[in-house]
Amino acid sequence: MTVAKNLDESENVDAVLLDAVNLALHYEMARDESVVVLGEDIGSNGGVFRATAGLKDKFGFKRVMDTPLAEALISGMAIGMASQGLKPVAEIQFMGFIFPAFEHLFCHAGRMRNRTRGRMTCPMVLRAPFGGGIHAPEHHSESTEALIAHIPGIRVVIPSSPARAYGLLLSAIRDPDPVVFLEPKRIYRGAQQLIQNNGQALPLDKCFTLREGKDISLISWGASISETLQAADVLAQKNISAEVIDVATIKPLDMRTILSSVATTGRCVIVHEAARSFSVGSEISAQVSEKCFLNLLAPVQRVTGFDTHMPYFKNENYYLPSAQDIVASALKTFKES
Amino acid sequence: MKRAEHLVTNLGHQSLVQFHLDYIQFLGEQSQWVSERPGFASDDWLLKSYEYMVLNRVFDQKAIALQRTGQLGTFPSSLGQEAFGVAIGMALQKDDVFVPYYRDQGAHFLRGHKMEDLLLYWGGDERGSAAGPKQDFPVCVPIATQITHAAGAAAALKIKGQQQVAMVTIGDGGTSKGDFFESLNVAGVWQLPLIVLVNNNQYAISVPREMQCGAGTLAQKAIGAGVHGVQVDGNDVMAIYQAILEARQRADDHKGATLIEVMTYRLADHTTADDASRYRSSQEVKEAWLKEPIKRLQSLLFDLKLWDSEKEKTLQAQCTDKVDNAVKNYLNTEPQSPQSMFDYLYSEWPENMNEQLDILGDKVERMDNHH
């Protein structure tokens, strides 16, 4: 972890996604003293992945709080803090342990503004590492973003690169509404990117078009963006020009960008790690068929995890979407047209 | 089989730690002083408490009547627990954070909530929670969840260096939930300025207190969490108030949180949707009526020559007027538009909701034409 040490020395930092999270937390805590951080092992230990390293030394135990081991409490306390003018950024250590927080997300955080007609709001962020691919124990690899996206009043944000992690986390903290910020841990220490540590936030309501193309739209988010971009390279070798869209903000969903892409290309492949049915991919596919039906040259394809339990890690590569899977599904849309 | 002698002795044991709990009561069941009259309980204080408890009961009766005639939704009566809400309302300071559950009408009145707003809330209109002190939480229905919010609010007060407390209410059933223990536990570790008031009204819907928890008192749950615990007579408004005063002092002295178990009895059904005669005897309820808090305080006021039947008549009439007026305002409130369900979803209108708003618009038109 180099970032925490070098923060004051350089405005531009080479950072992996994990560094970018750390960098954004440092930046925003320095800029806004109402920002506080809480969670299990996030203080003295700097987080089990080191995402909060250096914060306690810099900002003190009153703003960087190691909590007891209780996820319902962490989420509930974040609501209590947010209601009193703080901007809590709470960490759930792994998304597999987020379930005790669901009652607070659904029954309180998401509806506080609505049920008090705007009197009380809930500007909190709940961060959690998620997804498979790091050979973690049972319960440490699931992708359950669709469960959270189903909750009214919550934003769900998933970065797929260091720069987007930095900019999106800043906007998540600044947003006046509750945001669940899911960090794809498989790419926590992936490719480095030069981050301008200037506090520039990215929009929370927009998909990012990572690569323009005219023949097919590949829609994904999180760690699967890597395989999706690889697949686009393979398709390019076959003279197929693929547009790659990083959804980034799962909710509210920017269908405008997705629909305008699919309307142009006529083909759509949706890629995600999460289970196939009742998923964010299901929603995108439904809206594409509702609103883009006559532009489609082939049925929408989905490359996803299965409606099984996430297998233990010896089999996880059979569960996770690969670049080959994406290419195969993309080619299918050309056969069927 | 005969048990081996060595298994049932306490070989090797030493006394490790011992605990005790206090019980607070000033006014006995016959309205006799069992402890010296506390300094805060001036004539004015006693009269004000009494007047709000009576207002609470008049409101309660009216709310139930409205529900029975189809003019209000399900309503949780606070009959017999008026001292609980009123003592809290009397003890709350302006900048404290109040985190209620759903049976705190007396506290709400003293907190400045309008009765018509409470009726709006239980009458199915979100605007019922729109007013009130900015920092106070709205009524909380999911059991015990509010206590984690209160812990967070107390932590915020501490972080910001504010000399105030967060006060939260919960029922006896709520003490069985994880959120209750998780919150007390963190309050112990972080020495939070938190006051937890358990309205132990002996029933969680139908489940009696002794089937809720094997411990002799609920107050002793404080001990396992490292916070102070005390039990008080919930039919004695002064006992509840005294416990809160001490708890506030403890918080001000940075000595952390207090759990106050308030012993009450739910004289009514759980809510208007319940029928308590299915699970408890009328004899039990009859006996509980002998201990109820309003009669107990009224007898004291008579003894102190602060009250007479003329004053009682006037107060009843005043309370009825206030409640009737609130009911009129409630019933005359223009309904929100159906589209208001889309309001306040986020701080900014999400563009992708336009489509669903249009769908609702069409539905509204169809329904209105149909009528």
XYZ file of C-alpha atoms in Angstrom:
708
model
C 0.000 0.000 0.000
C 1.877 3.029 -1.210
C -0.856 5.578 -1.483
C -1.459 6.444 2.151
C 2.190 7.274 2.603
C 2.635 9.378 -0.501
C -0.608 11.270 -0.388
C 0.694 14.683 0.448
C 3.660 14.420 -1.849
C 2.071 13.948 -5.204
C -1.143 14.956 -6.851
C -0.834 12.266 -9.459
C -0.533 8.743 -8.156
C -0.146 5.402 -9.863
C -2.858 3.415 -8.182
C -4.588 0.058 -8.268
C -8.322 -0.004 -7.516
C -7.708 -0.581 -3.814
C -5.357 2.413 -3.652
C -7.964 4.509 -5.400
C -10.552 3.685 -2.725
C -8.024 4.615 -0.060
C -7.115 7.783 -1.893
C -10.734 8.903 -2.234
C -11.374 8.272 1.473
C -8.303 10.307 2.415
C -9.269 13.122 0.081
C -12.843 13.400 1.249
C -12.078 13.060 4.961
C -9.573 15.895 4.639
C -12.012 18.021 2.653
C -15.137 17.406 4.737
C -14.877 16.843 8.459
C -18.377 15.381 8.664
C -17.112 12.275 6.854
C -16.476 9.404 9.273
C -15.494 5.813 8.621
C -16.657 2.784 10.593
C -16.547 -0.974 10.358
C -14.795 -4.117 11.499
C -10.981 -3.969 11.520
C -10.943 -0.720 9.566
C -9.040 1.367 12.130
C -5.786 0.079 13.566
C -5.654 -2.727 11.030
C -6.580 -0.517 8.080
C -9.121 -3.039 6.805
C -8.555 -6.675 5.890
C -7.798 -5.583 2.312
C -6.057 -2.363 3.541
C -8.641 -0.092 1.914
C -8.756 2.158 4.992
C -5.021 2.052 5.780
C -3.622 5.242 7.238
C -6.998 6.854 7.964
C -6.968 6.327 11.717
C -3.458 7.778 12.087
C -4.402 10.764 10.034
C -7.932 11.514 11.233
C -8.074 9.936 14.690
C -10.259 7.338 16.371
C -13.254 9.657 16.612
C -13.594 9.678 12.818
C -12.226 6.211 12.094
C -14.087 3.751 14.268
C -13.407 0.081 14.798
C -16.841 -1.295 15.610
C -17.836 -4.439 17.456
C -18.398 -7.400 15.143
C -22.039 -6.720 14.298
C -23.212 -5.912 10.787
C -26.781 -4.910 11.644
C -25.294 -2.489 14.136
C -22.836 -1.057 11.615
C -25.540 -0.308 9.080
C -28.000 0.914 11.712
C -25.444 3.184 13.338
C -24.544 4.613 9.956
C -28.221 5.603 9.585
C -28.164 7.168 13.039
C -24.997 9.111 12.258
C -26.242 10.207 8.845
C -29.445 11.491 10.436
C -27.397 13.791 12.656
C -25.377 15.505 9.959
C -22.424 13.152 9.620
C -21.512 11.393 6.397
C -20.666 7.871 7.481
C -18.792 5.520 5.181
C -19.367 2.100 6.708
C -17.567 -1.017 5.594
C -19.047 -4.490 5.517
C -15.981 -6.692 5.429
C -17.312 -9.004 2.708
C -20.560 -8.797 0.806
C -21.374 -12.311 2.037
C -21.900 -10.791 5.484
C -24.106 -7.910 4.375
C -27.382 -9.685 5.078
C -27.884 -8.472 8.674
C -27.703 -4.956 7.157
C -30.570 -5.613 4.746
C -33.294 -4.757 7.241
C -31.688 -1.362 7.777
C -31.184 -0.737 4.067
C -34.715 -1.725 3.129
C -36.754 -0.564 6.127
C -34.867 2.626 6.940
C -31.976 3.930 4.819
C -33.816 3.697 1.515
C -37.065 5.195 2.767
C -36.035 7.766 5.384
C -36.331 10.704 2.978
C -39.621 9.440 1.579
C -41.334 8.629 4.873
C -40.407 11.939 6.493
C -41.274 13.883 3.337
C -37.710 15.150 3.167
C -37.266 16.133 6.831
C -34.683 13.448 7.541
C -32.214 12.088 5.016
C -29.634 9.358 4.990
C -26.379 10.404 3.295
C -24.434 7.227 4.017
C -22.211 4.899 2.054
C -22.026 1.181 2.718
C -18.866 -0.229 1.110
C -18.313 -3.936 0.609
C -15.837 -6.004 -1.408
C -17.667 -8.532 -3.549
C -17.374 -11.144 -6.254
C -15.340 -14.265 -6.884
C -11.993 -15.135 -8.333
C -9.626 -14.803 -5.379
C -9.918 -18.351 -4.017
C -11.647 -17.127 -0.888
C -13.532 -19.350 1.613
C -17.264 -20.039 1.446
C -19.472 -16.907 1.677
C -16.678 -14.604 0.472
C -17.301 -14.656 -3.292
C -20.959 -13.919 -4.015
C -22.317 -11.139 -6.210
C -25.736 -10.165 -4.859
C -26.037 -6.654 -6.266
C -29.506 -7.438 -7.657
C -30.869 -7.989 -4.139
C -29.814 -4.489 -3.179
C -30.814 -2.921 -6.473
C -34.359 -4.066 -5.699
C -34.538 -1.680 -2.732
C -36.242 1.668 -3.448
C -34.288 4.787 -2.560
C -30.834 3.158 -2.590
C -28.099 3.734 -5.137
C -25.901 0.801 -6.086
C -22.519 1.658 -7.556
C -19.799 -0.688 -8.804
C -16.472 0.642 -10.112
C -14.383 -1.315 -12.595
C -11.126 0.636 -12.685
C -8.960 2.683 -10.305
C -10.037 5.988 -11.840
C -13.708 5.128 -11.662
C -13.320 3.793 -8.111
C -11.813 7.134 -7.103
C -14.342 9.348 -8.850
C -17.406 7.260 -8.059
C -16.554 6.824 -4.388
C -16.145 10.588 -4.055
C -19.575 11.144 -5.563
C -21.047 8.345 -3.442
C -19.826 10.072 -0.278
C -21.051 13.476 -1.483
C -24.432 12.128 -2.559
C -27.278 13.093 -0.201
C -28.802 9.610 -0.463
C -27.686 6.173 0.724
C -25.257 4.456 -1.617
C -24.129 0.839 -1.537
C -20.656 0.858 -3.066
C -19.534 -2.600 -4.145
C -15.848 -3.106 -4.825
C -14.849 -5.967 -7.161
C -12.099 -7.488 -5.096
C -10.766 -9.671 -7.922
C -9.399 -6.486 -9.526
C -8.492 -4.741 -6.249
C -4.846 -5.179 -7.144
C -5.234 -5.310 -10.912
C -3.844 -2.877 -13.438
C -2.439 0.422 -12.187
C -3.791 3.669 -13.493
C -2.586 7.228 -13.061
C -5.052 8.920 -10.730
C -5.272 12.663 -10.492
C -5.876 13.157 -6.807
C -7.783 16.383 -7.300
C -11.145 15.444 -5.766
C -12.870 15.279 -9.140
C -15.998 13.153 -8.824
C -17.697 11.129 -11.561
C -21.440 11.152 -12.255
C -23.515 8.559 -10.368
C -26.240 8.285 -12.947
C -24.279 7.444 -16.087
C -22.919 4.370 -17.777
C -19.392 4.690 -19.156
C -18.740 3.748 -22.747
C -15.254 2.251 -22.530
C -14.906 1.376 -26.179
C -16.965 2.455 -29.126
C -18.143 -0.005 -31.730
C -20.838 -0.419 -34.337
C -21.645 -4.142 -34.586
C -22.486 -5.294 -31.055
C -22.968 -3.858 -27.568
C -21.262 -5.643 -24.686
C -22.757 -4.512 -21.380
C -21.077 -5.337 -18.077
C -19.847 -3.975 -14.734
C -17.339 -4.703 -11.996
C -14.579 -7.256 -12.441
C -16.209 -8.753 -15.556
C -15.315 -5.598 -17.456
C -11.790 -7.072 -17.832
C -13.065 -10.185 -19.627
C -15.523 -8.093 -21.620
C -12.736 -5.856 -22.926
C -10.649 -8.926 -23.743
C -13.594 -10.351 -25.658
C -13.910 -7.092 -27.604
C -10.265 -7.475 -28.646
C -10.882 -11.020 -29.876
C -13.985 -9.885 -31.762
C -11.994 -7.083 -33.370
C -9.639 -9.681 -34.802
C -12.711 -11.201 -36.435
C -13.656 -7.812 -37.861
C -16.471 -7.367 -35.388
C -16.562 -3.914 -33.853
C -17.803 -4.191 -30.258
C -18.971 -1.342 -28.083
C -18.206 -1.925 -24.389
C -20.373 -0.251 -21.754
C -19.537 -0.223 -18.055
C -22.897 0.199 -16.293
C -21.109 1.398 -13.107
C -24.254 2.715 -11.418
C -26.570 -0.278 -11.216
C -29.318 1.789 -9.646
C -30.711 4.123 -10.806
C -29.932 2.497 -14.130
C -28.892 4.680 -17.064
C -30.855 2.844 -19.753
C -30.557 5.788 -22.113
C -26.892 5.051 -22.839
C -27.516 1.317 -23.148
C -30.551 1.678 -25.413
C -28.887 4.161 -27.705
C -25.940 1.799 -28.084
C -28.119 -1.242 -28.786
C -30.280 0.773 -31.185
C -27.109 1.447 -33.190
C -25.512 -1.997 -33.059
C -28.648 -4.164 -33.039
C -26.905 -6.777 -30.913
C -26.514 -7.020 -27.161
C -24.609 -9.282 -24.800
C -24.921 -8.705 -21.054
C -22.141 -10.033 -18.848
C -22.210 -10.427 -15.064
C -20.905 -12.716 -12.346
C -24.170 -12.762 -10.419
C -26.688 -15.579 -10.753
C -28.565 -15.505 -14.045
C -32.238 -15.277 -13.119
C -33.904 -12.218 -11.570
C -30.636 -10.385 -12.060
C -29.578 -6.904 -13.154
C -28.942 -8.552 -16.527
C -32.570 -9.716 -16.588
C -33.686 -6.128 -16.080
C -31.449 -4.727 -18.803
C -32.535 -7.471 -21.193
C -36.216 -6.818 -20.418
C -35.865 -3.104 -21.066
C -33.891 -3.676 -24.266
C -36.670 -5.925 -25.583
C -39.367 -3.470 -24.431
C -37.795 -0.401 -25.936
C -35.415 -1.578 -28.622
C -37.213 -4.593 -30.051
C -37.384 -3.413 -33.626
C -33.706 -2.476 -33.662
C -32.581 -5.925 -32.552
C -30.926 -8.085 -35.194
C -30.655 -11.055 -32.818
C -31.969 -12.094 -29.401
C -30.210 -10.577 -26.407
C -27.548 -12.887 -24.959
C -26.504 -13.199 -21.353
C -23.194 -14.498 -20.017
C -23.641 -14.943 -16.289
C -23.074 -17.005 -13.201
C -25.521 -19.834 -12.620
C -28.613 -20.073 -10.414
C -26.562 -22.266 -8.108
C -24.726 -21.459 -4.952
C -21.378 -19.891 -5.679
C -19.175 -23.001 -5.856
C -16.210 -23.324 -3.530
C -13.115 -21.942 -5.163
C -11.866 -25.134 -6.813
C -14.714 -24.750 -9.284
C -15.143 -21.004 -9.326
C -13.576 -20.534 -12.755
C -16.377 -22.668 -14.198
C -18.861 -20.287 -12.629
C -17.296 -16.952 -13.567
C -17.852 -15.544 -17.080
C -14.714 -15.818 -19.213
C -13.664 -13.881 -22.300
C -14.239 -17.053 -24.340
C -17.806 -17.314 -23.051
C -18.452 -13.724 -24.055
C -16.975 -14.212 -27.529
C -19.057 -17.372 -28.015
C -22.267 -15.589 -27.052
C -21.387 -12.595 -29.212
C -20.794 -14.819 -32.249
C -24.159 -16.477 -31.660
C -25.874 -13.152 -32.318
C -24.328 -13.090 -35.775
C -25.377 -16.641 -36.604
C -28.944 -15.997 -35.579
C -29.372 -12.746 -37.476
C -28.891 -42.989 38.222
C -27.234 -41.287 41.167
C -25.139 -38.307 40.189
C -21.478 -38.450 41.140
C -20.804 -36.268 44.154
C -17.796 -34.486 42.593
C -19.807 -33.174 39.659
C -22.279 -31.169 41.718
C -19.901 -29.383 44.045
C -18.150 -26.135 43.258
C -14.634 -27.485 43.385
C -12.063 -24.863 42.446
C -14.553 -22.012 42.269
C -13.904 -18.505 43.563
C -16.287 -15.572 43.550
C -15.444 -13.582 40.419
C -17.878 -10.746 40.195
C -21.255 -9.840 41.636
C -23.947 -7.513 40.404
C -26.992 -5.887 41.826
C -29.813 -3.841 40.363
C -31.903 -1.089 41.864
C -35.631 -0.517 41.603
C -36.969 3.039 41.693
C -40.383 3.926 43.075
C -41.733 7.007 44.855
C -45.442 6.420 44.800
C -46.863 3.083 45.927
C -49.952 1.343 44.592
C -52.184 3.192 47.031
C -50.619 6.511 46.030
C -48.704 6.554 49.283
C -45.143 7.857 49.374
C -42.687 4.967 49.579
C -39.706 7.293 49.134
C -39.294 10.953 49.887
C -40.850 13.322 47.314
C -38.100 14.141 44.824
C -36.989 17.730 44.322
C -38.022 17.955 40.683
C -41.610 16.949 41.466
C -42.930 20.452 42.168
C -46.671 21.035 42.223
C -46.449 22.428 38.698
C -44.432 19.467 37.486
C -46.983 17.022 38.916
C -49.881 18.937 37.406
C -48.269 19.159 33.996
C -47.494 15.436 33.989
C -51.043 14.651 34.989
C -52.546 16.896 32.319
C -50.475 15.300 29.562
C -51.277 11.795 30.771
C -54.974 12.613 30.654
C -54.576 14.146 27.197
C -52.794 10.977 26.106
C -55.712 8.839 27.297
C -58.380 11.011 25.716
C -56.448 10.958 22.440
C -56.064 7.209 22.713
C -59.787 6.615 23.158
C -60.581 8.870 20.235
C -58.015 7.188 17.977
C -59.523 3.788 18.713
C -63.013 5.154 18.005
C -61.768 6.518 14.678
C -60.301 3.139 13.787
C -63.507 1.307 14.719
C -65.454 3.622 12.420
C -63.089 3.172 9.505
C -61.488 6.599 9.742
C -58.032 5.497 10.934
C -55.781 2.522 10.220
C -54.449 0.054 12.753
C -53.574 1.936 15.935
C -51.413 0.896 18.917
C -53.036 2.080 22.099
C -50.882 3.305 24.977
C -53.637 2.748 27.542
C -52.062 2.226 30.962
C -48.633 3.305 29.766
C -49.235 7.057 29.756
C -46.610 7.670 32.454
C -43.963 6.107 30.183
C -44.419 8.483 27.268
C -45.098 11.543 29.423
C -42.035 11.060 31.667
C -39.874 10.791 28.544
C -41.452 13.863 27.018
C -40.940 15.796 30.257
C -37.289 14.712 30.435
C -36.277 15.326 26.830
C -34.335 18.537 26.214
C -34.696 20.556 23.044
C -31.548 19.319 21.305
C -31.701 15.709 22.471
C -32.354 13.103 19.825
C -35.560 11.166 20.407
C -35.786 7.796 18.680
C -39.254 6.395 19.345
C -40.830 3.056 18.694
C -44.591 3.156 18.083
C -46.328 3.538 21.437
C -44.958 6.897 22.626
C -47.878 9.250 22.048
C -47.364 11.127 25.330
C -43.738 11.829 24.493
C -44.710 13.003 21.028
C -47.183 15.563 22.378
C -44.572 17.026 24.717
C -42.066 17.003 21.868
C -44.353 19.349 19.966
C -45.829 16.900 17.487
C -49.339 17.804 16.530
C -52.017 15.247 17.302
C -53.334 15.589 13.748
C -49.899 14.533 12.464
C -49.952 11.371 14.565
C -53.414 10.667 13.193
C -52.142 11.289 9.668
C -49.358 8.752 10.210
C -51.705 6.052 11.502
C -54.245 7.163 8.928
C -51.918 6.099 6.098
C -50.359 9.413 5.081
C -46.582 9.916 4.980
C -46.937 13.569 5.892
C -47.598 12.496 9.481
C -43.826 12.190 9.992
C -42.882 15.358 8.136
C -42.971 17.739 11.095
C -41.261 17.624 14.457
C -37.739 18.358 15.693
C -35.329 17.972 12.792
C -33.103 15.510 14.635
C -35.853 13.230 15.950
C -36.585 9.958 14.233
C -40.038 9.078 12.941
C -42.108 6.289 14.477
C -40.322 2.960 14.034
C -42.297 -0.181 13.286
C -39.635 -2.888 12.603
C -38.915 -4.090 16.123
C -35.652 -2.991 17.775
C -34.106 -1.573 14.590
C -34.473 1.939 16.018
C -32.039 1.212 18.805
C -29.085 0.900 16.416
C -30.075 4.290 14.949
C -30.110 5.749 18.448
C -26.643 4.307 19.075
C -25.463 5.955 15.849
C -27.087 9.247 16.826
C -25.447 9.044 20.271
C -22.093 8.359 18.607
C -22.640 11.403 16.366
C -23.350 13.576 19.424
C -20.151 12.331 21.004
C -18.084 12.799 17.843
C -19.375 16.353 17.453
C -18.779 17.077 21.138
C -22.421 17.917 21.811
C -23.554 17.674 25.430
C -26.865 15.957 24.656
C -28.293 12.466 24.766
C -30.083 10.133 22.414
C -33.177 8.620 24.016
C -34.748 5.521 22.527
C -37.815 3.460 23.395
C -38.445 -0.206 22.799
C -40.912 -2.825 23.992
C -40.213 -5.904 26.102
C -40.353 -8.094 22.982
C -37.744 -5.925 21.311
C -35.183 -6.853 23.948
C -35.071 -10.343 22.456
C -33.659 -9.078 19.186
C -30.048 -8.876 18.132
C -30.239 -5.162 17.370
C -31.034 -4.556 21.048
C -27.969 -6.342 22.301
C -25.676 -5.076 19.521
C -26.618 -1.507 20.401
C -26.245 -1.886 24.164
C -22.946 -3.611 23.539
C -21.484 -0.788 21.474
C -22.889 1.746 23.942
C -20.856 -0.021 26.611
C -17.660 -0.092 24.574
C -17.927 3.488 23.333
C -19.512 4.956 26.496
C -22.292 6.461 24.408
C -24.656 9.157 25.707
C -27.590 6.826 25.151
C -30.671 6.246 27.285
C -32.648 3.122 26.466
C -36.169 2.910 27.862
C -37.888 -0.456 27.736
C -41.652 -0.225 28.001
C -42.109 -3.629 29.635
C -45.873 -3.779 29.312
C -45.771 -7.540 29.949
C -46.844 -8.627 26.463
C -45.336 -8.738 22.989
C -48.676 -9.068 21.223
C -49.678 -12.369 22.848
C -46.369 -13.604 24.223
C -46.085 -12.849 27.936
C -42.916 -11.466 29.464
C -41.952 -14.791 31.090
C -41.976 -16.507 27.696
C -39.899 -13.748 26.154
C -36.808 -14.145 28.282
C -35.527 -16.425 31.038
C -33.813 -13.643 32.979
C -35.546 -12.376 36.109
C -35.469 -8.794 34.856
C -34.854 -7.165 31.493
C -32.778 -4.487 33.213
C -30.061 -7.049 33.920
C -29.389 -7.332 30.204
C -27.441 -4.122 30.765
C -24.867 -5.981 32.812
C -23.799 -8.275 29.990
C -23.311 -5.248 27.786
C -21.300 -3.246 30.279
C -23.840 -0.469 30.752
C -25.819 0.655 33.775
C -29.234 -0.928 34.297
C -32.152 -0.065 36.524
C -35.803 -1.089 36.875
C -38.520 1.407 37.717
C -42.220 1.420 38.505
C -43.793 2.458 35.232
C -47.054 3.449 36.898
C -45.146 6.121 38.808
C -44.253 8.963 36.460
C -41.738 10.320 38.976
C -39.803 7.041 39.125
C -39.338 7.002 35.340
C -38.304 10.655 35.331
C -35.822 10.108 38.183
C -34.189 7.226 36.291
C -33.837 9.412 33.195
C -32.338 12.274 35.234
C -29.722 9.913 36.631
C -29.051 8.470 33.198
C -28.549 11.943 31.748
C -26.148 12.767 34.558
C -24.229 9.582 33.801
C -24.018 10.548 30.116
C -22.938 14.100 30.971
C -20.199 12.666 33.178
C -18.969 10.564 30.217
C -19.928 7.398 32.065
C -21.960 6.022 29.206
C -25.363 4.560 28.580
C -28.233 3.434 30.776
C -30.872 0.785 30.284
C -34.112 1.598 32.113
C -36.679 -1.169 32.368
C -40.029 0.489 32.927
C -42.598 -1.873 34.458
C -45.993 -1.109 32.939
C -49.057 -3.060 31.903
C -50.707 -2.913 28.505
C -54.344 -2.470 29.493
C -55.524 -2.490 25.858
C -55.057 -4.893 22.986
C -51.670 -4.802 21.252
C -53.268 -2.790 18.461
C -56.781 -2.350 17.154
C -56.098 -5.470 15.058
C -55.615 -7.625 18.159
C -57.959 -9.301 20.652
C -56.131 -9.780 23.936
C -58.969 -11.784 25.466
C -57.669 -14.732 23.442
C -54.516 -14.977 25.540
C -55.038 -13.365 28.941
C -57.703 -13.423 31.621
C -60.048 -10.578 32.422
C -59.138 -11.088 36.083
C -55.508 -10.246 35.317
C -56.511 -7.091 33.462
C -58.869 -6.104 36.289
C -56.023 -6.326 38.779
C -53.766 -4.290 36.542
C -56.372 -1.517 36.425
C -55.878 -1.055 40.177
C -52.266 0.012 39.561
C -52.695 2.236 36.529
C -50.675 5.458 36.437
C -53.326 8.155 35.937
C -55.473 7.145 38.896
C -52.349 6.829 41.001
C -51.161 10.356 40.245
C -54.680 11.772 40.515
C -55.043 10.411 44.050
C -51.761 12.067 44.981
C -52.942 15.373 43.535
C -56.130 15.100 45.594
C -54.061 14.320 48.713
C -51.848 17.320 48.029
C -54.960 19.481 47.617
C -53.835 20.308 44.077
C -56.907 18.785 42.496
C -60.676 18.582 42.809
C -63.556 17.230 40.779
C -64.241 20.637 39.235
C -60.666 20.845 37.901
C -60.968 17.297 36.660
C -64.126 18.158 34.760
C -62.479 21.201 33.210
C -59.377 19.245 32.198
C -61.417 16.464 30.611
C -63.380 19.031 28.620
C -60.209 20.823 27.520
C -58.568 17.576 26.414
C -61.675 16.511 24.529
C -61.751 19.887 22.779
C -58.083 19.637 21.780
C -58.493 16.118 20.480
C -61.729 16.903 18.654
C -60.053 19.856 17.029
C -57.102 17.700 15.939
C -59.483 15.081 14.574
C -61.295 17.751 12.599
C -58.006 18.963 11.127
C -56.983 15.400 10.363
C -60.231 14.538 8.626
C -60.173 17.811 6.676
C -56.632 17.283 5.385
C -56.612 17.115 1.613
C -55.186 13.749 0.546
C -51.823 13.624 -1.159
C -51.926 13.015 -4.880
C -51.277 9.394 -5.925
C -48.118 10.710 -7.607
C -46.778 11.713 -4.195
C -45.559 8.139 -3.709
C -42.797 9.114 -6.138
C -41.814 12.146 -4.067
C -38.652 12.184 -1.982
C -37.387 8.908 -3.419
C -33.996 10.515 -3.980
C -32.730 14.046 -3.465
C -33.052 14.511 -7.217
C -35.668 13.096 -9.526
C -34.212 10.053 -11.319
C -34.958 10.454 -14.988
C -35.532 6.724 -15.400
C -38.628 7.002 -13.177
C -40.484 9.126 -15.722
C -41.851 6.041 -17.424
C -43.334 4.631 -14.218
C -44.773 8.020 -13.283
C -46.536 8.031 -16.655
C -47.907 4.535 -16.007
C -49.326 5.756 -12.705
C -50.759 8.831 -14.430
C -52.704 6.609 -16.826
C -53.886 4.414 -13.964
C -55.078 7.438 -11.997
C -57.025 8.629 -14.996
C -58.650 5.219 -15.484
C -59.566 4.963 -11.799
C -60.941 8.501 -11.648
C -63.030 7.979 -14.789
C -64.330 4.714 -13.388
C -65.539 6.532 -10.279
